[in-house]
Coordinates of C-alpha atoms in Angstrom, one line a residue:
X112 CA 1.4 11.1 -11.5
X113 CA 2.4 13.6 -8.5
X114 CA 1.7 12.1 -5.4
X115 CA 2.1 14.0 -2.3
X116 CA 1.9 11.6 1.0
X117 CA 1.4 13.2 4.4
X118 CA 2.6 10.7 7.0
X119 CA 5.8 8.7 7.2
X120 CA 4.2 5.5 9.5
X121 CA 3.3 2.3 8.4
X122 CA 0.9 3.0 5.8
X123 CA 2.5 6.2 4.7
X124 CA 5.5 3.8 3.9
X125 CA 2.9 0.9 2.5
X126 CA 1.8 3.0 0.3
X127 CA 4.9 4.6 -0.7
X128 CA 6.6 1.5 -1.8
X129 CA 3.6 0.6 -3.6
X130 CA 3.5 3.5 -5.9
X131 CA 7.2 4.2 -6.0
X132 CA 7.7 0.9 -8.4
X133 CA 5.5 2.5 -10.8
X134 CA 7.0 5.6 -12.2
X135 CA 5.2 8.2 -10.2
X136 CA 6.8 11.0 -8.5
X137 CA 6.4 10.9 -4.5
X138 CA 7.2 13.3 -1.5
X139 CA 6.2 12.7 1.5
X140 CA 6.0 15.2 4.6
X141 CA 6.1 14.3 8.1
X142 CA 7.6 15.7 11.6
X143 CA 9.6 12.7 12.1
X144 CA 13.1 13.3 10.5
X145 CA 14.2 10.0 11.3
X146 CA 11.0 7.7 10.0
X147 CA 11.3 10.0 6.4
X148 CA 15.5 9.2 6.5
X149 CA 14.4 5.6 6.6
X150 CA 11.7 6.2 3.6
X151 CA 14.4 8.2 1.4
X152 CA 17.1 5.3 2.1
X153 CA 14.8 2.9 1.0
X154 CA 12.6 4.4 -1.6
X155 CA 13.3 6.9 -4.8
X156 CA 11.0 9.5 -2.7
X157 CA 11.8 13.1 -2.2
X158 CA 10.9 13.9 1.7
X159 CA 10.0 17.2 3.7
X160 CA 10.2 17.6 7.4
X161 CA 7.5 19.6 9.2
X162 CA 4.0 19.7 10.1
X163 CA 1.4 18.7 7.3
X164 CA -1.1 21.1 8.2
X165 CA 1.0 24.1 7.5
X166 CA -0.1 25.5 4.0
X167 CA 4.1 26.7 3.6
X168 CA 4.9 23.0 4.6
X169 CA 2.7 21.5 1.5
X170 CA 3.8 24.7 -0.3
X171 CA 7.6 23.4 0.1
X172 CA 6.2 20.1 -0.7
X173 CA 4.8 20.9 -4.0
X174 CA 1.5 21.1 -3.7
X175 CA 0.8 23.6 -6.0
X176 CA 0.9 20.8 -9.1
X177 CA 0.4 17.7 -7.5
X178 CA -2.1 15.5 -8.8
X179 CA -3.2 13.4 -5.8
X180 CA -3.1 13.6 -2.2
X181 CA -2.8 11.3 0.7
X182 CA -3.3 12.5 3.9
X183 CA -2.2 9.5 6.2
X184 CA -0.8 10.8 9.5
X185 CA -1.9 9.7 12.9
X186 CA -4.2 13.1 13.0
X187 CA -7.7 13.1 11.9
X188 CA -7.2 16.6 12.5
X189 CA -4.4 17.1 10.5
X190 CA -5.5 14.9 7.8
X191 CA -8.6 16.9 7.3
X192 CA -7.1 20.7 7.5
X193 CA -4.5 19.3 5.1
X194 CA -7.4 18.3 2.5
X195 CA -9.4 21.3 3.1
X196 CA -6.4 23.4 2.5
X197 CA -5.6 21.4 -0.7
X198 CA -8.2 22.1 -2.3
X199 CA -9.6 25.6 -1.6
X200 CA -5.9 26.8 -1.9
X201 CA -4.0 24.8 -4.2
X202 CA -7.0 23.0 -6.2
X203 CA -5.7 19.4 -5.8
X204 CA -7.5 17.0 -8.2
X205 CA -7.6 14.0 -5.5
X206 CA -7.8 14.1 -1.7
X207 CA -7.3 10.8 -0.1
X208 CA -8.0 10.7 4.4
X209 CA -7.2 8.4 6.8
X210 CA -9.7 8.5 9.6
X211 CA -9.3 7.0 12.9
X212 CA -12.3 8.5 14.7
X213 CA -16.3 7.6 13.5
X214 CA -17.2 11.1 14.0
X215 CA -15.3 12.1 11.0
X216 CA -17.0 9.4 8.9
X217 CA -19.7 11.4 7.2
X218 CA -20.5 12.2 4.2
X219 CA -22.4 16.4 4.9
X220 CA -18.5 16.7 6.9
X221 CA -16.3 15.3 4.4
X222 CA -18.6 17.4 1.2
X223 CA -16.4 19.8 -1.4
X224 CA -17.9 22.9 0.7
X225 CA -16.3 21.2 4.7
X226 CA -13.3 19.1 4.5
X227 CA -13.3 18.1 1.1
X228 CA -12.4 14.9 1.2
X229 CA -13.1 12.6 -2.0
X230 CA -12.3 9.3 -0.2
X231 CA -11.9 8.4 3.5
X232 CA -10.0 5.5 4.2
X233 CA -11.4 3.6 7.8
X234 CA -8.1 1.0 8.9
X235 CA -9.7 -0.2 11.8
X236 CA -13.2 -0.8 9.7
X237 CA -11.7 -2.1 6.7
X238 CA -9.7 -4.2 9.2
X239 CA -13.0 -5.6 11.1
X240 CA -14.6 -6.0 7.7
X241 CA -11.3 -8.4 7.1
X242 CA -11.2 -9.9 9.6
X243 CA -15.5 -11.1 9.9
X244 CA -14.2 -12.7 6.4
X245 CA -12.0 -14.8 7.8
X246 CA -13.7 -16.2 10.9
X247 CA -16.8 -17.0 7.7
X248 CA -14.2 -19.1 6.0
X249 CA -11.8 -20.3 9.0
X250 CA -9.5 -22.4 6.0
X251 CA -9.0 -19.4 4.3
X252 CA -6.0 -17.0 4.3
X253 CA -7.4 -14.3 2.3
X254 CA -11.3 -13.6 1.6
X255 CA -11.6 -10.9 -0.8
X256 CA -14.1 -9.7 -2.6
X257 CA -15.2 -8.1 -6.2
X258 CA -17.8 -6.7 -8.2
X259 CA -20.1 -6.1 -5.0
X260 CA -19.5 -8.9 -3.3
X261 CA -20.9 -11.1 -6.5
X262 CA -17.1 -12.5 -7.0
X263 CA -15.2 -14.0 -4.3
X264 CA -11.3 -14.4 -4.1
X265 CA -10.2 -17.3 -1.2
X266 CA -6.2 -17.8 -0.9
X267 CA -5.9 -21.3 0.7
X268 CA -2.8 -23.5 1.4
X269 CA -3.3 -27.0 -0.4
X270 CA -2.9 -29.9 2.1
X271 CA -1.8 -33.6 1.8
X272 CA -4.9 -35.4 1.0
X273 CA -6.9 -32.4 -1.0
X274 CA -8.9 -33.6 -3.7
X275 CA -6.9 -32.1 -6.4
X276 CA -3.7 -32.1 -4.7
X277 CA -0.9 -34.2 -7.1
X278 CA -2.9 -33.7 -10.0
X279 CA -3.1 -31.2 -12.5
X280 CA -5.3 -27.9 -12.2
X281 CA -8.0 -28.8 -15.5
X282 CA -9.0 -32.2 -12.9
X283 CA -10.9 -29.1 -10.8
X284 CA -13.3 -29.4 -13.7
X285 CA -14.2 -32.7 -13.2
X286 CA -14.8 -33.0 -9.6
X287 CA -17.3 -29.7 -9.6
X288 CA -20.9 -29.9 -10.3
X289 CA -22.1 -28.8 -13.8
X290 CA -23.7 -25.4 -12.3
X291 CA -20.0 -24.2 -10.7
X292 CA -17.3 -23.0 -12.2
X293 CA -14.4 -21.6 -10.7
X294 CA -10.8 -20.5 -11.9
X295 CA -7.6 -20.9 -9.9
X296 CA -5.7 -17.8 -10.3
X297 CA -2.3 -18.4 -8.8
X298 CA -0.4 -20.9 -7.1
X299 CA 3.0 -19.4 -5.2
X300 CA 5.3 -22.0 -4.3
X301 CA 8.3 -21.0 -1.4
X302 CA 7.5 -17.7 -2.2
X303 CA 7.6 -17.3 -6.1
X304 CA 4.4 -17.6 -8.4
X305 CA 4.1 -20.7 -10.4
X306 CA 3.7 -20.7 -14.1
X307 CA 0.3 -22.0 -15.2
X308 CA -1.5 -23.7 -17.7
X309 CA -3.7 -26.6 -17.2
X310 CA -1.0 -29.9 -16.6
X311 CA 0.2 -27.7 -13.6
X312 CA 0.1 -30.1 -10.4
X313 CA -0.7 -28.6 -7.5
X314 CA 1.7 -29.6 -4.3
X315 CA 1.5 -29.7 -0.6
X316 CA 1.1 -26.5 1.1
X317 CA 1.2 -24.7 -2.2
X318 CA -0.6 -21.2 -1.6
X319 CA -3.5 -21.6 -4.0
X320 CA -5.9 -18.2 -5.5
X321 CA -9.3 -19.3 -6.5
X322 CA -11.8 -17.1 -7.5
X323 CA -15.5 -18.4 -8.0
X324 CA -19.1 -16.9 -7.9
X325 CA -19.4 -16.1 -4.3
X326 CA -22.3 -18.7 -3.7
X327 CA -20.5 -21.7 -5.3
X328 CA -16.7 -20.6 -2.8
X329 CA -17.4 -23.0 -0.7
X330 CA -17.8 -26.0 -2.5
X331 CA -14.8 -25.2 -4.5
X332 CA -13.0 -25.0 -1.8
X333 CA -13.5 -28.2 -0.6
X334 CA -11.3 -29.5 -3.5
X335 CA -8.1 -28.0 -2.1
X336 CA -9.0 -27.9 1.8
X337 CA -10.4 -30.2 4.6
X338 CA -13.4 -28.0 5.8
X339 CA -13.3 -27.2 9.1
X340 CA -16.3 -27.2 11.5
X341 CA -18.2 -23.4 11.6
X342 CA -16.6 -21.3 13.8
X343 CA -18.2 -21.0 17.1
X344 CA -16.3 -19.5 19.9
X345 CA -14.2 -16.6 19.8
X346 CA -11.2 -15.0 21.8
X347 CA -10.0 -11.6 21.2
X348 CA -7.1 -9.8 23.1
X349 CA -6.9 -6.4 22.9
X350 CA -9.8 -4.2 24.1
X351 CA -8.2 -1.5 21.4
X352 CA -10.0 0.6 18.5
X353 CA -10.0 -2.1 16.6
X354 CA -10.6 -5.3 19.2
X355 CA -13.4 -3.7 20.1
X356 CA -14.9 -3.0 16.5
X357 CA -14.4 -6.8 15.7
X358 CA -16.0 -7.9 18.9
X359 CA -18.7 -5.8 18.5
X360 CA -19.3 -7.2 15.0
X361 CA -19.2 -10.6 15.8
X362 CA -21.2 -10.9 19.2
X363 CA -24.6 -12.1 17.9
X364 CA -23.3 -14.9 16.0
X365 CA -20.8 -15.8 18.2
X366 CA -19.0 -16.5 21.8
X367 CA -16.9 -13.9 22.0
X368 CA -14.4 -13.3 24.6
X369 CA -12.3 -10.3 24.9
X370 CA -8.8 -9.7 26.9
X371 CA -7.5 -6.5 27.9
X372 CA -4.5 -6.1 29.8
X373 CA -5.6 -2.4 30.8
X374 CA -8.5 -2.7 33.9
X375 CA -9.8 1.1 32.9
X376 CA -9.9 0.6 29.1
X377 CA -11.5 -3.2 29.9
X378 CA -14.5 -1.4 31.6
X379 CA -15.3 0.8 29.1
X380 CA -15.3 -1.8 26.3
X381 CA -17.5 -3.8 28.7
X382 CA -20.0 -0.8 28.9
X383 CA -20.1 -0.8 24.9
X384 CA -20.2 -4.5 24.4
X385 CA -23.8 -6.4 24.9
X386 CA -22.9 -9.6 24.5
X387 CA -19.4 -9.8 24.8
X388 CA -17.2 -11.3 28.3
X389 CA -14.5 -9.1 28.5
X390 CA -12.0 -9.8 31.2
X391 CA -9.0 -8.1 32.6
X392 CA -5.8 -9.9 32.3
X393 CA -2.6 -10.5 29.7
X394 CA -3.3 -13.3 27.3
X395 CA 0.9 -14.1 27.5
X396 CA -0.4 -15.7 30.8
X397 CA -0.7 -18.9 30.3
X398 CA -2.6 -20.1 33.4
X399 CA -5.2 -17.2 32.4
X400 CA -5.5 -18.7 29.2
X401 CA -5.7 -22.5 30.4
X402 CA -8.6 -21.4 32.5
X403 CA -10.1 -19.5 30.0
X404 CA -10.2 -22.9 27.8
X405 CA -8.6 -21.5 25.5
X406 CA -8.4 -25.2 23.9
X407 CA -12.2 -25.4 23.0
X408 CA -11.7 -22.0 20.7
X409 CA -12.2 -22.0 17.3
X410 CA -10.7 -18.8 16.8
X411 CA -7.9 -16.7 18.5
X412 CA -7.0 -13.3 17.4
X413 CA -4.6 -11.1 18.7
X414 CA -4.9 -7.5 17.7
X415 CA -3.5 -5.4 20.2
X416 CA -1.4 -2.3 19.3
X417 CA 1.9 -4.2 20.5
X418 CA 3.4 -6.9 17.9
X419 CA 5.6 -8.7 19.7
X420 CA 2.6 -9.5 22.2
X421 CA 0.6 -10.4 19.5
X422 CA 3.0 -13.0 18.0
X423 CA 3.7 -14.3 21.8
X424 CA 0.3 -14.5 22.3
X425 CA -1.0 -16.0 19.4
X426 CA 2.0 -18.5 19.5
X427 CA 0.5 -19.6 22.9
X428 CA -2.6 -20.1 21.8
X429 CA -2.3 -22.5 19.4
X430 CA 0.5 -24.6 21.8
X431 CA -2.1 -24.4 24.3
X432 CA -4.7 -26.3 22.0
X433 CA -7.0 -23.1 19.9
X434 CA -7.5 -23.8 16.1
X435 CA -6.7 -21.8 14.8
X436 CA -4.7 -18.4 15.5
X437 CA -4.5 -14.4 13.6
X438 CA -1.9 -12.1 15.2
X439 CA -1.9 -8.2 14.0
X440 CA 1.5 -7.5 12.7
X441 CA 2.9 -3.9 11.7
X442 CA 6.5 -4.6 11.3
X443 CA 7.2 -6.4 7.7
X444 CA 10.1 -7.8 9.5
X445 CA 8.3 -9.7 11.7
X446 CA 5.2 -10.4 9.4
X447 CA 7.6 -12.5 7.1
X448 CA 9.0 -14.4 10.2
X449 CA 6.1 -15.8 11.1
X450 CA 5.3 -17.0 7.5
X451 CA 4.7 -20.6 7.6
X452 CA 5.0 -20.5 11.5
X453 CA 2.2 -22.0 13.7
X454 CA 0.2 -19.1 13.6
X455 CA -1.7 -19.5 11.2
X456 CA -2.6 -15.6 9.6
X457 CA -0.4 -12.7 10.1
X458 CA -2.5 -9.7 9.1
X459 CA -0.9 -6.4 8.2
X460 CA -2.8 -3.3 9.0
X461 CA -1.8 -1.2 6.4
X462 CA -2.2 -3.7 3.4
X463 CA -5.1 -4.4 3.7
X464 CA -6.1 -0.9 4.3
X465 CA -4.4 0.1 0.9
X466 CA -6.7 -1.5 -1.3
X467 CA -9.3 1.1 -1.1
X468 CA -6.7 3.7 -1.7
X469 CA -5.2 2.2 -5.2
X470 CA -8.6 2.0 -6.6
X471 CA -8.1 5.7 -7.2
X472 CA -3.9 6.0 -8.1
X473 CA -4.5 3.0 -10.5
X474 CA -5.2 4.3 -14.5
X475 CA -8.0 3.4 -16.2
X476 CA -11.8 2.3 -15.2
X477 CA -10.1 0.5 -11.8
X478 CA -13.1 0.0 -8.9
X479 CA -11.7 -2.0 -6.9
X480 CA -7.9 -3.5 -5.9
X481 CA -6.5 -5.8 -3.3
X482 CA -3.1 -6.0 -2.5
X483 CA -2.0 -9.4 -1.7
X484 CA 0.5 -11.4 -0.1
X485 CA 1.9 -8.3 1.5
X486 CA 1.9 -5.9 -1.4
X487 CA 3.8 -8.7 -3.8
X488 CA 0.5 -9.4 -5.9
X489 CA -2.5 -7.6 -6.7
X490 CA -5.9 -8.3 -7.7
X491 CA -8.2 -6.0 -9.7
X492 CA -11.7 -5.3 -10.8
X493 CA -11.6 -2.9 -14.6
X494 CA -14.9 -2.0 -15.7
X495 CA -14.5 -2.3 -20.0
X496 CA -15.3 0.6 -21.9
X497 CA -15.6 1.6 -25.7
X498 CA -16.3 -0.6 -29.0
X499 CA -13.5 -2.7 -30.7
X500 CA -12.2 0.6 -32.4
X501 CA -11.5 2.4 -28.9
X502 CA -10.6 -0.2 -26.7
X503 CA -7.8 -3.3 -27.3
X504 CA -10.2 -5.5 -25.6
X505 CA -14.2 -5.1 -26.5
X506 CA -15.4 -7.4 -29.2
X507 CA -12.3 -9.7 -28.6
X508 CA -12.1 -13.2 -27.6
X509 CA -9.6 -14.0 -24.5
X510 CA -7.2 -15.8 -26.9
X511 CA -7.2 -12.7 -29.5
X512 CA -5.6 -10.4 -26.2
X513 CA -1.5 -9.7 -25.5
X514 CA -0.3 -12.0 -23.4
X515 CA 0.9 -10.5 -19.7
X516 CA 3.1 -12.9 -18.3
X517 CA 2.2 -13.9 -14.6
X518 CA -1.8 -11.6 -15.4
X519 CA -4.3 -13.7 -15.5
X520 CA -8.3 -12.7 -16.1
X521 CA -10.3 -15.0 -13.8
X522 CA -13.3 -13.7 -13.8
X523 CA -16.1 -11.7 -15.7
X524 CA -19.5 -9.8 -14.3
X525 CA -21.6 -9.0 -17.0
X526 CA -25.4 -7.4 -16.6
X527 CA -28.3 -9.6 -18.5
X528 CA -29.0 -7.6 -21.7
X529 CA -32.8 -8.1 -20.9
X530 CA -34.3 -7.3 -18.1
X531 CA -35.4 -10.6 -16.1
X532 CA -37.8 -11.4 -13.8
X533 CA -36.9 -11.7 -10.0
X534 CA -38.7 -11.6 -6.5
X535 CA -37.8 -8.5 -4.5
X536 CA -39.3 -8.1 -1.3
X537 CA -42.1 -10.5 -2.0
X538 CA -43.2 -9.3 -5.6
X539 CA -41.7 -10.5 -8.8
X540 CA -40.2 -7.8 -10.8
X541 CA -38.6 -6.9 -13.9
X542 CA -34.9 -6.2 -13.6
X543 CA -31.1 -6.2 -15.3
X544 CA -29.5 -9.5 -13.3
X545 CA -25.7 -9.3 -13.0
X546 CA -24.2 -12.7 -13.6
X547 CA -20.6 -14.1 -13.2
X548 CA -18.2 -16.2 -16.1
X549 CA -15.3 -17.7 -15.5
X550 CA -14.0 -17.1 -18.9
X551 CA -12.3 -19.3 -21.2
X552 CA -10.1 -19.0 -24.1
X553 CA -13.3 -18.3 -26.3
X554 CA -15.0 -15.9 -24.2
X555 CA -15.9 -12.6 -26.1
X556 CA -15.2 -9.4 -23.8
X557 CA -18.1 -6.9 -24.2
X558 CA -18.5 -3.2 -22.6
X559 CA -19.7 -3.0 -19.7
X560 CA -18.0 -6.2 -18.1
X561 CA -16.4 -6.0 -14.8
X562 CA -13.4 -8.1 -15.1
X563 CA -11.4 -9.3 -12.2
X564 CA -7.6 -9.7 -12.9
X565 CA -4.7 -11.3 -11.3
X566 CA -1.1 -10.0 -11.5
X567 CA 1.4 -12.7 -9.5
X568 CA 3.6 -9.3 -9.3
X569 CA 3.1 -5.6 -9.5
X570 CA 5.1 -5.1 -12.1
X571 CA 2.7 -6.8 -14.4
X572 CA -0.5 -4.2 -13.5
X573 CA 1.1 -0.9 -15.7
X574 CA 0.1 -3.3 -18.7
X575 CA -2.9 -4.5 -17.5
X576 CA -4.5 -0.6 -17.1
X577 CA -2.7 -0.1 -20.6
X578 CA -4.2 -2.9 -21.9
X579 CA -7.9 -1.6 -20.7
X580 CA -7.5 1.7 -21.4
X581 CA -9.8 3.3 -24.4
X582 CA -7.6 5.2 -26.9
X583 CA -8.3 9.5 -26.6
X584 CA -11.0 9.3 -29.2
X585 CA -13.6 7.6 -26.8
X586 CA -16.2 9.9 -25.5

């Protein structure tokens, strides 16, 4: 595939060493020299220099037969002329936009006949949405979801004690009620995936995947984490784009506070806030934060624009006595210093922004990806098309399938084949009920299914969209 990226910051570069690994052929244009002679040093990428916007710039570029577009740069502006302009001049296929500003975010605006924009990607929404996750399951270190929110997949680290930890994975069956069944589908140990099969023994502080129906999560997780007590009170720093989205999202269920170092940009968030105490100070202070009691918070999460104040700050947080800590981290440098550090989450912005974006590079029926632990694994959601002539997966039982070493299937929606009857604002009615399997080596795939997939690296998912693809005679 021809990819042309427009941007050369952090998720320009997230997503070009994302799709670089797998065969497709990349520029990316930016005014920066310097940030696109770090990109060509470091990834097989072809680069241009000069203002995205420019229909001779994107000309240059090779616009004229490239099959997707991502228009990333700090601009909305220039992110939505470039679209425009890719597709009433040079009839791009696929037009991807990153949009900072919630004026841009609708759909008349974004149509084939105004900017023409197929998908808009939101960082500081898919960011909040993120985030909201976590504070729900305050052991987790990843909450992510599939197949409309029907599957759930919850990275935890295994702790002395656990109820499964020292003993082999197939003991999870016996500790869960009949009704609940869930699959663990990865365990990384100091970095590298583990090879599974039932007799593997889960260790201390092994990073454990475990994907369940989303209304049994929880009482899987109990097997692998001590549950902490519901997250009550909150502490934000950073009065930012994206500070004051999550506080905003969280204020009627919780105590929010919010730090902002800046006394103008503190009064305005307190003007848009209802519920929320915002105060003006620097949470690196750490007489502010003593009197702030920042002991008796659940949660601390630093998302300012700045990472070394986020690491500082979160780092004196959690000496000073808070639960449990989440720092914002651009710089992939500093995100993998902090791995196993006291702070307990370091989020990167731009993966887990580039989830939404895969779902359309990726090949095949893909609806939904996640890119985890920092772009090294993935996670997706295939629809299954075709009959067992067309496709090398319908009609066939999980043992019948080519083995993918490190790609696991941990998870199957499938719609009732009758319609059932449900209640639905008060009346029962009759309607298709999507159900979720946790598949086992007998399970029969079927057309139609969502299946959720796990690939422990990325080089594994070419063969897993192989492997779902229908041949060329399916209509």
């Amino acid at each position: 595939m021809k990819i042309l990226i427009l941007g050369a910051g952090q998720v320009g570069a997230s997503v070009a060493e994302v799709l670089t690994s797998e065969a497709n052929d990349i520029t990316i244009v930016d005014q920066n020299r310097e940030s696109l002679a770090a990109l060509g040093d470091r990834y097989d990428v072809r680069t241009v220099a000069g203002n995205a916007a420019y229909p001779s710039v994107l000309r240059e570029a090779g616009i004229e037969d490239t099959d997707l577009l991502v228009a990333v740069t700090q601009s909305d502006q220039t992110n939505l002329v470039a679209c425009k302009i890719a597709r009433s001049m040079f009839g791009v296929p696929t037009r991807i936009a990153r949009l900072r500003s919630d004026d841009f975010l609708d759909g008349d605006l974004l149509s084939p006949e105004n900017f023409a924009v197929d998908h808009a990607i939101s960082p500081a929404q898919d960011i909040t949405d993120y985030i909201v996750k976590l504070i729900a399951f305050p052991e987790a270190l990843q909450v992510l979801e599939f197949a409309d929110g029907k599957v759930t997949l919850i990275g935890v680290r295994a702790y002395q004690g656990g109820l499964l930890v020292g003993k082999p994975i197939r003991a999870m069956r016996e500790h869960l009620p009949a009704v609940i069944d869930a699959r663990i589908a990865a365990i990384f140990r100091e970095y590298q995936p583990v090879e599974l099969d039932g007799n593997t023994v889960i260790e201390p502080d092994d990073e454990v995947f475990v994907l369940a129906a989303t209304g049994h999560i929880r009482t899987v997780m109990q097997e692998l984490r001590r549950m902490q007590q519901p997250v009550r009170r909150v502490m934000i720093v950073g009065g930012g784009n994206i500070g004051a989205r999550v506080a905003a999202a969280l204020e009627a269920s919780y105590q929010v506070k919010l730090i902002e170092r800046d006394q103008g940009r503190a009064e305005i968030v307190a003007g848009q806030l209802a519920a929320t105490l915002v105060l003006h100070g620097d949470a690196t202070d750490e007489k502010l934060m003593a009197e702030e009691n920042i002991d008796e918070m659940d949660m601390f999460l630093a998302l300012t624009n700045d990472d070394e104040d986020n690491i500082m700050a979160a780092l004196l947080a959690k000496r000073l006595g808070c639960k449990r800590v989440l720092a914002l981290i651009n710089r992939r440098a500093y995100a993998d210093m902090v791995q196993h550090s006291a702070i307990d989450i370091g989020l990167s912005p731009a993966q887990v922004s580039i989830g939404s974006l895969l779902a359309y590079v990726r090949r095949g029926d893909v609806v939904r990806v996640h890119s985890l632990r920092r772009g090294a694994a993935e996670a997706l959601e295939l629809v299954v098309h075709g009959d067992r002539n067309t496709s090398k997966v319908v009609g066939r039982r999980i043992d019948e399938l080519p083995v993918i070493k490190g790609a696991r299937i941990g998870a199957i929606v499938r719609r009732s084949s009758e319609p059932e009857v449900v209640a639905k604002d008060g009346f029962l009615v009759d309607e298709y009920v999507d159900f979720v399997l946790i598949p086992h080596h007998d399970t029969v795939i079927e057309s139609g299914d969502h299946v959720v997939v796990f690939c422990t690296r990325k080089r594994q998912v070419a063969e897993v969209e192989r492997l779902f693809q229908v041949s060329a005679g399916f209509l």
